[in-house]
mmCIF file of C-alpha atoms in Angstrom:
data_model
loop_
_atom_site.group_PDB
_atom_site.id
_atom_site.type_symbol
_atom_site.label_atom_id
_atom_site.label_comp_id
_atom_site.label_asym_id
_atom_site.label_seq_id
_atom_site.Cartn_x
_atom_site.Cartn_y
_atom_site.Cartn_z
ATOM 1 C CA MET A 13 69.072 91.346 70.633
ATOM 2 C CA ARG A 14 68.194 94.976 70.636
ATOM 3 C CA TYR A 15 72.460 95.397 70.089
ATOM 4 C CA ARG A 16 72.470 92.888 67.525
ATOM 5 C CA GLN A 17 69.477 94.311 65.379
ATOM 6 C CA GLN A 18 71.566 97.267 65.776
ATOM 7 C CA GLU A 19 74.456 95.920 64.104
ATOM 8 C CA LEU A 20 72.324 94.091 61.754
ATOM 9 C CA TYR A 21 71.771 97.364 59.743
ATOM 10 C CA PHE A 22 74.317 99.062 60.836
ATOM 11 C CA GLY A 23 77.570 97.851 61.213
ATOM 12 C CA LYS A 24 80.479 98.157 58.957
ATOM 13 C CA GLY A 25 79.205 95.811 56.534
ATOM 14 C CA SER A 26 75.926 97.115 55.980
ATOM 15 C CA GLN A 27 77.102 100.444 55.511
ATOM 16 C CA GLN A 28 79.765 99.402 53.025
ATOM 17 C CA ARG A 29 76.866 97.510 51.005
ATOM 18 C CA LEU A 30 74.425 101.084 51.279
ATOM 19 C CA GLY A 31 77.707 103.115 50.108
ATOM 20 C CA LYS A 32 77.426 101.254 46.783
ATOM 21 C CA LYS A 33 73.273 101.368 46.263
ATOM 22 C CA HIS A 34 71.655 104.077 44.470
ATOM 23 C CA VAL A 35 68.099 104.881 45.401
ATOM 24 C CA VAL A 36 65.824 107.146 42.902
ATOM 25 C CA ILE A 37 63.245 109.465 44.761
ATOM 26 C CA VAL A 38 59.990 110.593 42.735
ATOM 27 C CA GLY A 39 58.590 114.030 44.583
ATOM 28 C CA ILE A 40 60.969 115.871 47.097
ATOM 29 C CA GLY A 41 57.910 116.638 48.759
ATOM 30 C CA ALA A 42 56.235 115.852 52.067
ATOM 31 C CA LEU A 43 57.176 112.064 52.197
ATOM 32 C CA GLY A 44 60.274 112.380 49.693
ATOM 33 C CA SER A 45 62.135 115.413 51.022
ATOM 34 C CA VAL A 46 61.910 113.342 54.601
ATOM 35 C CA SER A 47 63.068 110.121 52.980
ATOM 36 C CA ALA A 48 65.753 111.632 50.879
ATOM 37 C CA GLU A 49 67.198 112.996 54.148
ATOM 38 C CA LEU A 50 67.102 109.852 56.352
ATOM 39 C CA LEU A 51 68.600 107.917 53.086
ATOM 40 C CA CYS A 52 71.151 110.897 52.762
ATOM 41 C CA ARG A 53 72.130 109.974 56.748
ATOM 42 C CA ALA A 54 72.023 106.374 56.296
ATOM 43 C CA GLY A 55 75.203 106.738 54.045
ATOM 44 C CA VAL A 56 73.338 105.414 50.798
ATOM 45 C CA GLY A 57 75.985 106.144 48.200
ATOM 46 C CA LYS A 58 74.259 107.605 45.108
ATOM 47 C CA ILE A 59 70.754 109.025 45.385
ATOM 48 C CA THR A 60 68.662 110.713 42.348
ATOM 49 C CA LEU A 61 65.873 113.447 43.455
ATOM 50 C CA ILE A 62 63.024 114.046 40.849
ATOM 51 C CA ASP A 63 59.919 116.881 41.003
ATOM 52 C CA ARG A 64 59.019 119.332 38.869
ATOM 53 C CA ASP A 65 57.791 121.468 41.669
ATOM 54 C CA TYR A 66 59.013 124.226 43.086
ATOM 55 C CA VAL A 67 59.118 125.441 47.232
ATOM 56 C CA GLU A 68 55.913 127.385 48.500
ATOM 57 C CA GLU A 69 55.770 128.700 51.946
ATOM 58 C CA HIS A 70 52.486 126.672 52.700
ATOM 59 C CA ASN A 71 54.991 123.563 52.527
ATOM 60 C CA LEU A 72 57.090 124.331 55.056
ATOM 61 C CA GLN A 73 54.895 123.413 57.978
ATOM 62 C CA ARG A 74 55.217 119.653 56.955
ATOM 63 C CA GLN A 75 58.461 119.413 54.089
ATOM 64 C CA SER A 76 61.237 120.337 56.982
ATOM 65 C CA LEU A 77 64.233 119.941 54.734
ATOM 66 C CA TYR A 78 63.357 123.043 53.159
ATOM 67 C CA THR A 79 63.642 126.607 54.979
ATOM 68 C CA GLU A 80 62.543 129.985 54.081
ATOM 69 C CA ARG A 81 65.148 130.452 52.080
ATOM 70 C CA ASP A 82 64.559 128.133 49.590
ATOM 71 C CA ILE A 83 60.816 129.614 48.572
ATOM 72 C CA GLY A 84 60.740 129.780 45.024
ATOM 73 C CA GLN A 85 63.421 127.505 43.881
ATOM 74 C CA ALA A 86 63.069 124.031 42.475
ATOM 75 C CA LYS A 87 62.569 121.490 45.392
ATOM 76 C CA ALA A 88 65.373 118.971 43.143
ATOM 77 C CA VAL A 89 67.524 121.781 43.508
ATOM 78 C CA ALA A 90 66.961 122.519 46.983
ATOM 79 C CA ALA A 91 67.210 119.399 48.352
ATOM 80 C CA GLN A 92 70.290 118.630 46.818
ATOM 81 C CA GLN A 93 71.934 121.643 48.284
ATOM 82 C CA HIS A 94 70.245 120.992 51.626
ATOM 83 C CA LEU A 95 71.583 116.841 51.596
ATOM 84 C CA ASP A 96 75.065 117.964 50.482
ATOM 85 C CA GLN A 97 75.524 119.581 53.536
ATOM 86 C CA ILE A 98 74.208 116.633 55.500
ATOM 87 C CA ASN A 99 76.709 114.219 53.489
ATOM 88 C CA SER A 100 79.105 115.613 51.153
ATOM 89 C CA SER A 101 80.317 111.747 50.443
ATOM 90 C CA ILE A 102 77.332 110.967 48.729
ATOM 91 C CA THR A 103 76.076 111.138 44.809
ATOM 92 C CA LEU A 104 73.175 113.392 44.663
ATOM 93 C CA ILE A 105 71.299 114.547 41.558
ATOM 94 C CA SER A 106 68.737 116.087 40.780
ATOM 95 C CA HIS A 107 66.091 116.358 37.924
ATOM 96 C CA VAL A 108 63.377 119.043 37.877
ATOM 97 C CA THR A 109 61.237 117.207 35.765
ATOM 98 C CA ASP A 110 57.774 115.292 35.237
ATOM 99 C CA LEU A 111 58.632 112.044 35.244
ATOM 100 C CA SER A 112 57.156 110.588 32.070
ATOM 101 C CA SER A 113 57.463 107.463 29.640
ATOM 102 C CA GLN A 114 59.941 109.717 27.672
ATOM 103 C CA ASN A 115 62.498 110.030 30.583
ATOM 104 C CA ILE A 116 61.253 106.624 32.692
ATOM 105 C CA SER A 117 64.572 105.678 32.413
ATOM 106 C CA LEU A 118 65.614 107.948 35.499
ATOM 107 C CA LEU A 119 64.090 105.288 37.405
ATOM 108 C CA ASP A 120 67.136 103.025 36.891
ATOM 109 C CA GLY A 121 68.725 102.036 40.187
ATOM 110 C CA ASP A 122 68.556 99.917 42.688
ATOM 111 C CA LEU A 123 65.392 101.024 44.452
ATOM 112 C CA VAL A 124 62.466 103.645 44.139
ATOM 113 C CA VAL A 125 61.230 105.593 46.668
ATOM 114 C CA ASP A 126 57.749 107.061 46.117
ATOM 115 C CA GLY A 127 56.801 110.464 46.950
ATOM 116 C CA THR A 128 54.408 111.873 45.059
ATOM 117 C CA ASP A 129 50.789 112.265 44.958
ATOM 118 C CA ASN A 130 49.988 111.674 41.701
ATOM 119 C CA MET A 131 48.239 108.024 40.868
ATOM 120 C CA GLU A 132 49.389 108.125 37.142
ATOM 121 C CA THR A 133 52.821 108.765 37.785
ATOM 122 C CA ARG A 134 52.674 105.679 40.345
ATOM 123 C CA PHE A 135 51.296 103.441 37.673
ATOM 124 C CA LEU A 136 53.870 104.692 35.141
ATOM 125 C CA MET A 137 56.565 103.726 37.796
ATOM 126 C CA ASN A 138 55.178 100.491 38.853
ATOM 127 C CA ALA A 139 54.930 99.311 35.170
ATOM 128 C CA HIS A 140 58.436 100.295 34.247
ATOM 129 C CA CYS A 141 59.684 98.618 37.952
ATOM 130 C CA ARG A 142 58.084 95.414 37.102
ATOM 131 C CA LYS A 143 59.522 95.184 33.692
ATOM 132 C CA ASN A 144 63.060 96.084 34.747
ATOM 133 C CA LYS A 145 62.669 94.091 38.043
ATOM 134 C CA ILE A 146 63.706 97.284 40.319
ATOM 135 C CA PRO A 147 61.303 97.358 43.710
ATOM 136 C CA TRP A 148 59.934 100.343 45.339
ATOM 137 C CA VAL A 149 58.278 101.697 48.161
ATOM 138 C CA TYR A 150 54.650 103.258 48.079
ATOM 139 C CA GLY A 151 53.770 105.430 50.515
ATOM 140 C CA SER A 152 51.169 107.945 50.912
ATOM 141 C CA ALA A 153 49.607 110.580 53.714
ATOM 142 C CA ILE A 154 46.534 112.491 53.958
ATOM 143 C CA ARG A 155 45.080 114.340 56.878
ATOM 144 C CA ASP A 156 46.055 112.022 60.228
ATOM 145 C CA GLU A 157 46.760 108.959 58.263
ATOM 146 C CA GLY A 158 48.784 106.895 55.704
ATOM 147 C CA TYR A 159 49.780 104.055 53.729
ATOM 148 C CA VAL A 160 53.048 101.983 53.313
ATOM 149 C CA LYS A 161 53.793 99.064 50.654
ATOM 150 C CA THR A 162 56.714 97.543 49.250
ATOM 151 C CA TYR A 163 56.138 96.260 46.110
ATOM 152 C CA LEU A 164 58.920 93.729 44.754
ATOM 153 C CA PRO A 165 59.040 93.103 40.747
ATOM 154 C CA THR A 166 58.181 89.455 40.863
ATOM 155 C CA LYS A 167 56.074 89.376 43.762
ATOM 156 C CA ASP A 168 53.687 92.417 43.745
ATOM 157 C CA CYS A 169 52.148 94.705 41.565
ATOM 158 C CA PHE A 170 50.577 98.124 42.639
ATOM 159 C CA ALA A 171 47.766 97.818 40.010
ATOM 160 C CA CYS A 172 46.447 94.694 41.997
ATOM 161 C CA THR A 173 46.191 96.829 44.995
ATOM 162 C CA PHE A 174 44.703 99.937 43.121
ATOM 163 C CA SER A 175 42.711 100.239 39.913
ATOM 164 C CA GLN A 176 43.473 102.379 37.970
ATOM 165 C CA GLY A 177 40.799 104.768 37.792
ATOM 166 C CA GLN A 178 40.985 105.456 41.534
ATOM 167 C CA SER A 179 41.245 108.829 42.673
ATOM 168 C CA PHE A 180 42.998 110.086 45.839
ATOM 169 C CA GLU A 181 42.907 113.219 47.632
ATOM 170 C CA THR A 182 46.164 115.401 48.261
ATOM 171 C CA CYS A 183 47.936 117.371 50.990
ATOM 172 C CA ASP A 184 46.972 120.276 49.270
ATOM 173 C CA THR A 185 43.165 119.678 48.723
ATOM 174 C CA SER A 186 42.750 118.060 51.975
ATOM 175 C CA GLY A 187 45.621 119.097 54.387
ATOM 176 C CA VAL A 188 47.901 116.443 56.225
ATOM 177 C CA LEU A 189 49.476 116.830 59.557
ATOM 178 C CA ASN A 190 53.235 117.093 59.410
ATOM 179 C CA SER A 191 53.537 114.355 62.002
ATOM 180 C CA ILE A 192 52.063 111.862 59.869
ATOM 181 C CA THR A 193 54.209 112.715 56.692
ATOM 182 C CA HIS A 194 57.194 112.146 58.617
ATOM 183 C CA THR A 195 56.151 108.812 60.326
ATOM 184 C CA ILE A 196 55.645 107.448 57.081
ATOM 185 C CA ALA A 197 58.248 108.542 55.211
ATOM 186 C CA SER A 198 60.180 106.977 58.038
ATOM 187 C CA MET A 199 58.864 103.595 57.786
ATOM 188 C CA GLN A 200 59.187 104.106 53.595
ATOM 189 C CA VAL A 201 62.994 104.282 54.595
ATOM 190 C CA MET A 202 62.627 101.491 56.709
ATOM 191 C CA GLU A 203 61.542 99.652 54.221
ATOM 192 C CA ALA A 204 63.969 100.753 51.566
ATOM 193 C CA LEU A 205 66.785 99.866 54.085
ATOM 194 C CA LYS A 206 65.557 96.221 54.737
ATOM 195 C CA LEU A 207 65.679 95.820 50.704
ATOM 196 C CA LEU A 208 69.058 97.468 50.046
ATOM 197 C CA LEU A 209 70.505 95.172 52.937
ATOM 198 C CA GLY A 210 68.908 92.301 51.637
ATOM 199 C CA LYS A 211 66.534 91.593 54.379
ATOM 200 C CA LYS A 212 62.737 90.695 53.875
ATOM 201 C CA PRO A 213 60.573 93.380 54.006
ATOM 202 C CA GLU A 214 56.651 93.753 55.088
ATOM 203 C CA GLN A 215 54.536 92.534 52.526
ATOM 204 C CA GLN A 216 51.099 93.549 53.660
ATOM 205 C CA LEU A 217 49.530 97.012 52.736
ATOM 206 C CA LEU A 218 50.514 98.982 55.963
ATOM 207 C CA HIS A 219 48.336 101.319 56.933
ATOM 208 C CA MET A 220 48.755 104.128 60.338
ATOM 209 C CA ASN A 221 45.913 106.549 61.801
#
């Protein structure tokens, strides 16, 4: 059974399907950088990276895609350079920018992965994805816990799970273990692969502590 399940996701047919998919990752920090690396290694054909931030020394304990040489460089650009060395056969596009209503069309792909720590951006993503029928995978991590949920445009709504005025702590304000960010990002990628390969994702809000 274990071998068959492996073939379900990583057989020749599945690999060909992944090679035709386009994933957009918003936020290339603690969660997004890990998601980007795993999806790149999995062979997703096109990955768009969106982040306005720059690599700082304190990021390195939890953002393992980057090195000391990347300090001061835009995360999206540094991530693209590293990912290209991992898998040069896929298409990588980077945008050093905030996601806003003016450039929201950057989300147009087969799937969106949330790597942000900004609720306003998530509500913006949710509205666009619901309107344009794009599934997306929410993720968040703080201290030693985190959350993951898949949002399908015809079934789920982020605004139904979280209130518009709700505020959250961030990694920078409250700290976070690098093990939980890698765990949450890995769970997001597992849900992303299910969606990209036409499998049924988890529908509940998953909590890891």
